[in-house]
Coordinates of N, CA and C in Angstrom, one line a residue:
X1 N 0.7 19.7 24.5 CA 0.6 18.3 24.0 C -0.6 18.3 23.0
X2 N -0.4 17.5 21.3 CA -1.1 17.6 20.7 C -1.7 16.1 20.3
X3 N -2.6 16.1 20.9 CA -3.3 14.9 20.9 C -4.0 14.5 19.8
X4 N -3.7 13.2 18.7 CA -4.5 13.3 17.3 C -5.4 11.8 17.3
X5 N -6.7 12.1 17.1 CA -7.2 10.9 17.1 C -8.1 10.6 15.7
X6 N -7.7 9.1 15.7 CA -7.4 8.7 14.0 C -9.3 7.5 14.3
X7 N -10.4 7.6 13.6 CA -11.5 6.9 14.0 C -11.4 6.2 12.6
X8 N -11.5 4.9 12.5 CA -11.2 4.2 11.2 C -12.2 3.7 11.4
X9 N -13.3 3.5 11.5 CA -14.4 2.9 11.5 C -15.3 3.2 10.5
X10 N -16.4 2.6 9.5 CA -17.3 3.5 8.7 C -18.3 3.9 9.4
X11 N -18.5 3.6 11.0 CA -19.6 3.7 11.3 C -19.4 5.2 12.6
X12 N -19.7 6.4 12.1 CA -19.8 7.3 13.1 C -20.6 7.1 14.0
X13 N -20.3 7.1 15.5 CA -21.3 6.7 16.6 C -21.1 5.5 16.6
X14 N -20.1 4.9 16.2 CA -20.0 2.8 16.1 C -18.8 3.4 17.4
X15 N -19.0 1.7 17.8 CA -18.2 1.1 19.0 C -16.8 1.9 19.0
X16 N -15.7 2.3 17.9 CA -14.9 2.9 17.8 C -14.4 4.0 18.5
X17 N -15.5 4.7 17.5 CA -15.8 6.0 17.9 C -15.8 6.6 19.1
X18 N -17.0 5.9 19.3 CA -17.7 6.2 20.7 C -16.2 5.9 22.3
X19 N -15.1 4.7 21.9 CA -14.1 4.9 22.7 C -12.8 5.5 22.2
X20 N -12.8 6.3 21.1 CA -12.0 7.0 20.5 C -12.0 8.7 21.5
X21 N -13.4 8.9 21.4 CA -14.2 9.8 22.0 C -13.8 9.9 23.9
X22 N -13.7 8.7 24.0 CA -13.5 8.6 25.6 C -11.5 8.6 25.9
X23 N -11.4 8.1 25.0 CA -9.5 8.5 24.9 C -9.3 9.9 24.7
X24 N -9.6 10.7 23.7 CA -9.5 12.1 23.9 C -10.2 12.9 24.8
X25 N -11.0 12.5 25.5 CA -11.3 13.4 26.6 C -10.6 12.9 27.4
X26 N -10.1 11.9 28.1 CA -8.8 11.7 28.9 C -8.1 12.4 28.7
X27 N -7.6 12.3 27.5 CA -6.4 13.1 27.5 C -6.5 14.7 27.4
X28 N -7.4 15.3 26.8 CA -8.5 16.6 27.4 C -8.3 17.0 29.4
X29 N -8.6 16.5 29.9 CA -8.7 16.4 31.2 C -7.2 16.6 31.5
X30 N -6.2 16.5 31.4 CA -4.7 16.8 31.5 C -4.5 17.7 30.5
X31 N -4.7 18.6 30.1 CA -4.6 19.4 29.8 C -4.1 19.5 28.1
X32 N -4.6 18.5 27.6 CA -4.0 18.1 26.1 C -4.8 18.7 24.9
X33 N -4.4 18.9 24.1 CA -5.1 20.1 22.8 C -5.9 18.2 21.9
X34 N -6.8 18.4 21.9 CA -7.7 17.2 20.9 C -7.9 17.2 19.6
X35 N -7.6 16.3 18.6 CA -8.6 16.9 17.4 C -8.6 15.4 16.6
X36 N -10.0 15.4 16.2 CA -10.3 14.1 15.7 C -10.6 13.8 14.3
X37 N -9.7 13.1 13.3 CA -10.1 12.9 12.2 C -11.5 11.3 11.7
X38 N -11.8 11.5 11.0 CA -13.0 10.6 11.1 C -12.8 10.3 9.3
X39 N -11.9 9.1 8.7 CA -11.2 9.0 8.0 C -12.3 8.7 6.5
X40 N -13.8 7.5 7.2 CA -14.7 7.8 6.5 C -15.4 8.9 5.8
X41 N -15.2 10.2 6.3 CA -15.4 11.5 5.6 C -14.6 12.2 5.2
X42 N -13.3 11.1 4.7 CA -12.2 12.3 3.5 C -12.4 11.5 2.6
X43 N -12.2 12.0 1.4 CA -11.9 11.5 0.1 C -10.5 11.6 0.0
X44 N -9.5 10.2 -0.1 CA -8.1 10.1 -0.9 C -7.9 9.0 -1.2
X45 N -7.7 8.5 -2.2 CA -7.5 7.5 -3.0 C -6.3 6.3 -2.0
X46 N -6.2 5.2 -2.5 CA -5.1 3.8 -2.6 C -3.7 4.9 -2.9
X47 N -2.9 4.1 -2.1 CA -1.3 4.1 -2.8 C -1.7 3.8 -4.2
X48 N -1.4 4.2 -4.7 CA -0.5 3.9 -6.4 C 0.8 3.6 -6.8
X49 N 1.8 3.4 -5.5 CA 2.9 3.2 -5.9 C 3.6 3.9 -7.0
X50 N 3.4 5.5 -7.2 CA 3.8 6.3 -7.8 C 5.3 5.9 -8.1
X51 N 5.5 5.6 -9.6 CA 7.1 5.7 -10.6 C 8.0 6.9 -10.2
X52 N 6.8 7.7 -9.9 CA 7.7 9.0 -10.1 C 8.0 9.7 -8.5
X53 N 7.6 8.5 -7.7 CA 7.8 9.3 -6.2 C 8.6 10.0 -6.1
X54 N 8.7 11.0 -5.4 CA 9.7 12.0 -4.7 C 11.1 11.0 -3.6
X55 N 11.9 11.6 -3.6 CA 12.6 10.4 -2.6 C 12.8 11.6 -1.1
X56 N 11.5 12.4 -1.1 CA 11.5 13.0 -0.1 C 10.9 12.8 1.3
X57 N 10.1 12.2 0.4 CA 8.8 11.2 1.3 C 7.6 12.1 1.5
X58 N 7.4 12.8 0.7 CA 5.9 13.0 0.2 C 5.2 12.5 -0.8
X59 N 4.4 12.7 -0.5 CA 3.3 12.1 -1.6 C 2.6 12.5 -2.9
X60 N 2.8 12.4 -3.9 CA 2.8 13.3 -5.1 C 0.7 13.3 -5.4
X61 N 0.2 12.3 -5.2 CA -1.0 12.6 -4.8 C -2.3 13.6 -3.6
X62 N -2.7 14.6 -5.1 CA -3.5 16.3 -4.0 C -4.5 15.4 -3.8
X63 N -5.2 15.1 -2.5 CA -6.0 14.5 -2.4 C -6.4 15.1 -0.5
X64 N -7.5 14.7 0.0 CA -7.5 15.1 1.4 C -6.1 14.1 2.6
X65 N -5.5 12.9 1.5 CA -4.5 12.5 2.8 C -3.4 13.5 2.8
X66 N -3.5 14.4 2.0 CA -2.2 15.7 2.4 C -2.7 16.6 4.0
X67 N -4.2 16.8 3.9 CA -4.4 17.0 5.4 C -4.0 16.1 6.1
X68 N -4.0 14.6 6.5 CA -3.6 13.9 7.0 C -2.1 13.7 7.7
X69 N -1.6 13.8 6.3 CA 0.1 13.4 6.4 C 0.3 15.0 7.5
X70 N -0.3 16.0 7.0 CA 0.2 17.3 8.1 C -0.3 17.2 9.2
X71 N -1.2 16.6 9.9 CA -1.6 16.4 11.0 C -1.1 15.3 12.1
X72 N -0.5 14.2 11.5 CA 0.3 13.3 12.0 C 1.1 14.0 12.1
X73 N 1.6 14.5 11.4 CA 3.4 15.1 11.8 C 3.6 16.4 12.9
X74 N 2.2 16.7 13.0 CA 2.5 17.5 14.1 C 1.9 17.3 14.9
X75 N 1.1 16.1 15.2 CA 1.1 15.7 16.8 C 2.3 15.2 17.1
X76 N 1.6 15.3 18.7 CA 2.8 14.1 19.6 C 2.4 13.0 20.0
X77 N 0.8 12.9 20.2 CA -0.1 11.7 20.2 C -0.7 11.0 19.5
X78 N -0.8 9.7 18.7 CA -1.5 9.5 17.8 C -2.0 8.6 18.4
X79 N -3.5 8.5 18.3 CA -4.3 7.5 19.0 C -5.4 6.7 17.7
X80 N -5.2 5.7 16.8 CA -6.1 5.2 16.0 C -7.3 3.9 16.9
X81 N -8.1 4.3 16.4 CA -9.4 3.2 17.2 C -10.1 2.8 15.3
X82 N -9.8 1.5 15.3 CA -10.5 0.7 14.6 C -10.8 -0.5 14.9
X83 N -12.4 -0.9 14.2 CA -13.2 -2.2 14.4 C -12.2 -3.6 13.6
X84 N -12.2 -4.7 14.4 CA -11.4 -5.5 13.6 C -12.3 -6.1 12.2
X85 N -11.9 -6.1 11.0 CA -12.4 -6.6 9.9 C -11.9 -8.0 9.7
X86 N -12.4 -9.3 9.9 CA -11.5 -10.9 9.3 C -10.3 -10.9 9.9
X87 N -9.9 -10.3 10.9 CA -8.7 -9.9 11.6 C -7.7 -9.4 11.7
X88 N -7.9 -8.4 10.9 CA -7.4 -7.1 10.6 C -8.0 -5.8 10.9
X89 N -7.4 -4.3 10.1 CA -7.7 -3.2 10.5 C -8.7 -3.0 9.1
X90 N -9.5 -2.1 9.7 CA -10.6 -1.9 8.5 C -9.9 -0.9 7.7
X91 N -10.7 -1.1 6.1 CA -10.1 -0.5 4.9 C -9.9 0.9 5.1
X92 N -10.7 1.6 5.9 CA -10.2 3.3 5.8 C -9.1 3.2 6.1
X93 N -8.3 2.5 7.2 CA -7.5 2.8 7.7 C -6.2 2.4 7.2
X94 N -6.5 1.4 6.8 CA -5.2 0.7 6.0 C -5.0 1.1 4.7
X95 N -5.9 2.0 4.4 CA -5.9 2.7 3.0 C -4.4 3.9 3.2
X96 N -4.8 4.2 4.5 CA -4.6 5.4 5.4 C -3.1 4.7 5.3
X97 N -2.7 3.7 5.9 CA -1.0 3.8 6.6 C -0.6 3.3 4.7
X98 N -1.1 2.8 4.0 CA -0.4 2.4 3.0 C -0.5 3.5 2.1
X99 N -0.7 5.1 2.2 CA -1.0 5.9 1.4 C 1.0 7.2 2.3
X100 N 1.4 5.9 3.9 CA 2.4 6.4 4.3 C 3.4 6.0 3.6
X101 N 3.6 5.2 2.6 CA 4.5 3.9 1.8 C 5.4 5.0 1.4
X102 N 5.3 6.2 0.5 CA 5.9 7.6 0.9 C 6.8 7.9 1.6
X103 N 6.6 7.8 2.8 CA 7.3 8.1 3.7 C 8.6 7.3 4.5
X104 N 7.8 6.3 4.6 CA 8.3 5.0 4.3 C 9.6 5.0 3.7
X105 N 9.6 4.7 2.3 CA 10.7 5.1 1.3 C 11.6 6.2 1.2
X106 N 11.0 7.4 2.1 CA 12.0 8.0 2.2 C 12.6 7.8 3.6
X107 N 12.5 7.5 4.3 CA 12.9 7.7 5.5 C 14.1 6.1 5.2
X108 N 13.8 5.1 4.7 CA 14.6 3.7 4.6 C 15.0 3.9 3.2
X109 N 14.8 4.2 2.4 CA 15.5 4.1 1.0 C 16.4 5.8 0.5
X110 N 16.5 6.8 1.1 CA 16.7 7.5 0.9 C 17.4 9.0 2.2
X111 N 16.7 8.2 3.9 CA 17.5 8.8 4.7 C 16.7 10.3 4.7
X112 N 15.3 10.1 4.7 CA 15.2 11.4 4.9 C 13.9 11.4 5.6
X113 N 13.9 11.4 6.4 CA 12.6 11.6 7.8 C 11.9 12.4 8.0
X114 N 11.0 12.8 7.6 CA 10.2 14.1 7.9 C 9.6 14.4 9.2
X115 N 9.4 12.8 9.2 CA 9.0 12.6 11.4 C 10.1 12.7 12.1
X116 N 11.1 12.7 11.9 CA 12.0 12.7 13.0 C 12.4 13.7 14.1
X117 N 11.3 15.0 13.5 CA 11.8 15.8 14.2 C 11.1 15.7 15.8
X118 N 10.4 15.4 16.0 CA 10.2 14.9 17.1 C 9.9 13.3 17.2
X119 N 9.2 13.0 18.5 CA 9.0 11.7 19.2 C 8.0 11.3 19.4
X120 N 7.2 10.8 18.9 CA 5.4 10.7 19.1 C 5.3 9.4 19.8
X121 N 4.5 9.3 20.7 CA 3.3 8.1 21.1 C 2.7 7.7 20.6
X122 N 2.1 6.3 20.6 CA 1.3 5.9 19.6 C 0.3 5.2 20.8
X123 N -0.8 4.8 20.5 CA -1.9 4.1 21.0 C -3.0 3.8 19.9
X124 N -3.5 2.2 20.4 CA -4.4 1.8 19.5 C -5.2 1.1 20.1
X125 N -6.8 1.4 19.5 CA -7.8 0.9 20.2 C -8.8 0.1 19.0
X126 N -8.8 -1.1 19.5 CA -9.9 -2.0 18.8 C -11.0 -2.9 19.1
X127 N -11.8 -2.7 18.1 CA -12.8 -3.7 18.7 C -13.1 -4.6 17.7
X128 N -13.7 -5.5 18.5 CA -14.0 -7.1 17.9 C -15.1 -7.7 18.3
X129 N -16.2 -8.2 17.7 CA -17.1 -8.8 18.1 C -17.3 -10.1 18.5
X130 N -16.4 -11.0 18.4 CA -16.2 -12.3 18.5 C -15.3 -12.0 19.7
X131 N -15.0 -13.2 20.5 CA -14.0 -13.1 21.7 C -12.4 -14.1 21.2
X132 N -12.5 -13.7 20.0 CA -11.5 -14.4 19.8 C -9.8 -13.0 20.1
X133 N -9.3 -13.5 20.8 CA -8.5 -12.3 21.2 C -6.9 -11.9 20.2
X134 N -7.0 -13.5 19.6 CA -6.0 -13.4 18.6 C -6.2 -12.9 17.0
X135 N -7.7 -12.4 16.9 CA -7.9 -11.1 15.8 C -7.3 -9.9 15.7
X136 N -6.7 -9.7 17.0 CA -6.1 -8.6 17.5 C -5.0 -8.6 16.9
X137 N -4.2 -9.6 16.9 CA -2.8 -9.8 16.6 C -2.3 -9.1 15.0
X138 N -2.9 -9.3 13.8 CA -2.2 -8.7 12.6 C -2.9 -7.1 12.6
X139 N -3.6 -6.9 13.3 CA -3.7 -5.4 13.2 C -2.9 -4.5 13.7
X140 N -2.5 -5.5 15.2 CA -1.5 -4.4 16.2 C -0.1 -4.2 15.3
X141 N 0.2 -5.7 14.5 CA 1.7 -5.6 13.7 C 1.7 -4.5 12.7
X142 N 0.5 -4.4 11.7 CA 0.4 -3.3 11.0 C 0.2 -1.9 11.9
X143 N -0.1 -1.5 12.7 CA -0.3 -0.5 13.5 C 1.2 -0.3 14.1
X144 N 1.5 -1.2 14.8 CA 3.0 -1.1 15.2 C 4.4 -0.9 14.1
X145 N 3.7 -1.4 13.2 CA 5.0 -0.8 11.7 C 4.4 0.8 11.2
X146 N 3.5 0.6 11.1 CA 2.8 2.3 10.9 C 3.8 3.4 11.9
X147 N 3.4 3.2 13.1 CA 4.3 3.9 14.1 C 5.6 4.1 14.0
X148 N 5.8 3.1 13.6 CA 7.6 3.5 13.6 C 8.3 4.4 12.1
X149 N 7.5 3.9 11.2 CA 7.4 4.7 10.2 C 7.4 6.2 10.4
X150 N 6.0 6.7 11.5 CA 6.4 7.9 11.9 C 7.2 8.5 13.3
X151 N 8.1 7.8 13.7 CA 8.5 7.8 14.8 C 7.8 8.2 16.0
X152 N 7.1 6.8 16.1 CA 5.8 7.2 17.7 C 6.1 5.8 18.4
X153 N 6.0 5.8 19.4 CA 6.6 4.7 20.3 C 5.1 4.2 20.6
X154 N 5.1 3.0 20.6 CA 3.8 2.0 20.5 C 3.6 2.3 21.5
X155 N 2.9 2.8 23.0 CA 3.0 2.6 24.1 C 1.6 2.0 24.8
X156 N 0.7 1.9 24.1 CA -0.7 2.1 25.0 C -1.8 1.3 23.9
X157 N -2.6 0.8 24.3 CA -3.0 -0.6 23.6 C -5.0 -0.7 24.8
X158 N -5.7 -0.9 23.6 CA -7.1 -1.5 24.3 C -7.8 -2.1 23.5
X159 N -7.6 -3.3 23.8 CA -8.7 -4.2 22.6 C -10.0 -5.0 23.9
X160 N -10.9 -4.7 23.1 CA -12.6 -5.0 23.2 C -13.1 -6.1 22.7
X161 N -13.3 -7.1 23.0 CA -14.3 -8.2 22.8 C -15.5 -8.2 22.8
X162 N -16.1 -9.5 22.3 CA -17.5 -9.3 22.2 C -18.4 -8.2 21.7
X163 N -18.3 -7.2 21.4 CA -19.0 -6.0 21.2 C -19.1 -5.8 19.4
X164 N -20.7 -5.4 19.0 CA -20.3 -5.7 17.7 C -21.3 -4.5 17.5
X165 N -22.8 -4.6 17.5 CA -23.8 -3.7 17.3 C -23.2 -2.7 17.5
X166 N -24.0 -1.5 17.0 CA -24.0 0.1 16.9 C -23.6 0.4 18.3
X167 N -22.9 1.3 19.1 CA -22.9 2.1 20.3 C -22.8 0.6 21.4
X168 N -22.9 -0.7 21.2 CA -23.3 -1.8 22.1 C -22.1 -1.4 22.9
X169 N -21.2 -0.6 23.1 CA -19.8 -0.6 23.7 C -20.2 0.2 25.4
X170 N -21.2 0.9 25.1 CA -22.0 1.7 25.9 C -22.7 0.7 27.3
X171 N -22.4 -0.3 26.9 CA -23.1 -1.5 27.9 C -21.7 -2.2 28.3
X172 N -21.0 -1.9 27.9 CA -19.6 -2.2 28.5 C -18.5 -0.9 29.2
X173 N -19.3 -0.5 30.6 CA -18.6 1.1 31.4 C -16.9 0.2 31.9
X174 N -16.6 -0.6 31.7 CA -15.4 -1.1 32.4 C -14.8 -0.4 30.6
X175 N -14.8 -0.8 29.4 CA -14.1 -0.7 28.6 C -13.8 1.2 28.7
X176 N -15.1 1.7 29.1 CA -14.9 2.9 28.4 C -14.2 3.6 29.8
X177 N -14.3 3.4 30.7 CA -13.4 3.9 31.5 C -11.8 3.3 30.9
X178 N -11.6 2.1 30.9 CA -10.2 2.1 29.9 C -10.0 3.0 29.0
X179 N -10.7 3.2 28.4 CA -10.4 4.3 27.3 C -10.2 5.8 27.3
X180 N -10.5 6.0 28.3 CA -10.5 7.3 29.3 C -9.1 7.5 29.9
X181 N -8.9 6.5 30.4 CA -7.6 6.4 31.4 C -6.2 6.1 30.3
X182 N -6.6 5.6 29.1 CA -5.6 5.6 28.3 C -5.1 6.8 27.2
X183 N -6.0 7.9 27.5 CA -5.9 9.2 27.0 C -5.5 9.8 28.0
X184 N -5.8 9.9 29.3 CA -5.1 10.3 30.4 C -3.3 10.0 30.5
X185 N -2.9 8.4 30.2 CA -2.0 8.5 30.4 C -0.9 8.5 28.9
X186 N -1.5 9.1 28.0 CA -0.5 9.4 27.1 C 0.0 11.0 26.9
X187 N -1.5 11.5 27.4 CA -1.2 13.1 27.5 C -0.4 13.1 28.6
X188 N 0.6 13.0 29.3 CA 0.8 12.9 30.4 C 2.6 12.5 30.1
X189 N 2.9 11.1 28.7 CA 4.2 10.9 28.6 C 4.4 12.0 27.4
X190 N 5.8 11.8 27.5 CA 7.3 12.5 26.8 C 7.7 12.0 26.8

């Protein structure tokens, strides 16, 4: 089981992170192979809506999201943890699924799936410093279209309130045992 975890936060050691970190060692503990991308330390540009796409569903831009696109495609787990931004997913990240537009097009406009060859899980973890719980809501929709795009079945979900400062997530052991237990139980489905 290849476990891939996606940290869209700019803040390394931020709230994210820090339960990104606690989902892959769950899933660690069952015996699952880990590896964590930290999205803030790649350089790859915006979609450009390339004229000249491929109708293969790659992406004609060399940039570090070509490590990316090969690492999604060969997990079975994808686990993204991002902070909510105005009630949404922060800009690494959504740089990140809109740079899948690619794939996207080829998989619906042209019938050619690159993901299909297997079945991925998907899990998403967020946090929000306000207790408003319906911030949650347009990020999971973008996250949940992302997924199907690569064919990963939404299964597993932890959104955090209140928590906003640096590491403050650390003063919340009920969230981070959630986050533990939801790396546990994804290494674990097929």
């Amino acid at each position: 089981m290849n476990v891939l975890g996606i940290n869209a936060s700019p803040r390394i050691g931020g709230n994210s992170d820090i339960l990104l970190d606690k989902a892959l060692a769950g899933a660690h503990t069952c015996g699952a192979k880990t590896e964590k991308i930290i999205l803030n330390k790649l350089s790859f540009s915006c979609c450009q809506e390339c004229e000249d796409m491929p109708n293969s569903g790659e992406c004609n831009i060399a940039d570090d999201f070509r490590q990316i696109h090969k690492k999604v495609m060969a997990a079975d787990v994808l686990i993204i943890a991002s902070p909510i931004f105005f009630g949404s997913l922060s800009a690494q990240v959504k740089k990140m699924i809109d740079r899948f537009q690619c794939a996207w097009r080829g998989k619906h406009l042209f019938k050619n799936n690159k993901f299909a060859d297997k079945k991925r899980i998907g899990a998403f973890i967020a946090v929000e410093a306000s207790d408003r719980c319906d911030f949650f809501a347009n990020a999971k929709s973008i996250v949940r279209n992302f997924f199907s795009v690569i064919n990963a079945d939404y299964k597993e979900e932890l959104f955090c309130i209140g928590v906003d400062e640096k590491a403050a997530i650390l003063k919340h052991p009920d969230y981070l045992t959630k986050a533990f237990e939801l790396g546990k139980k994804v290494a674990v489905r097929k």
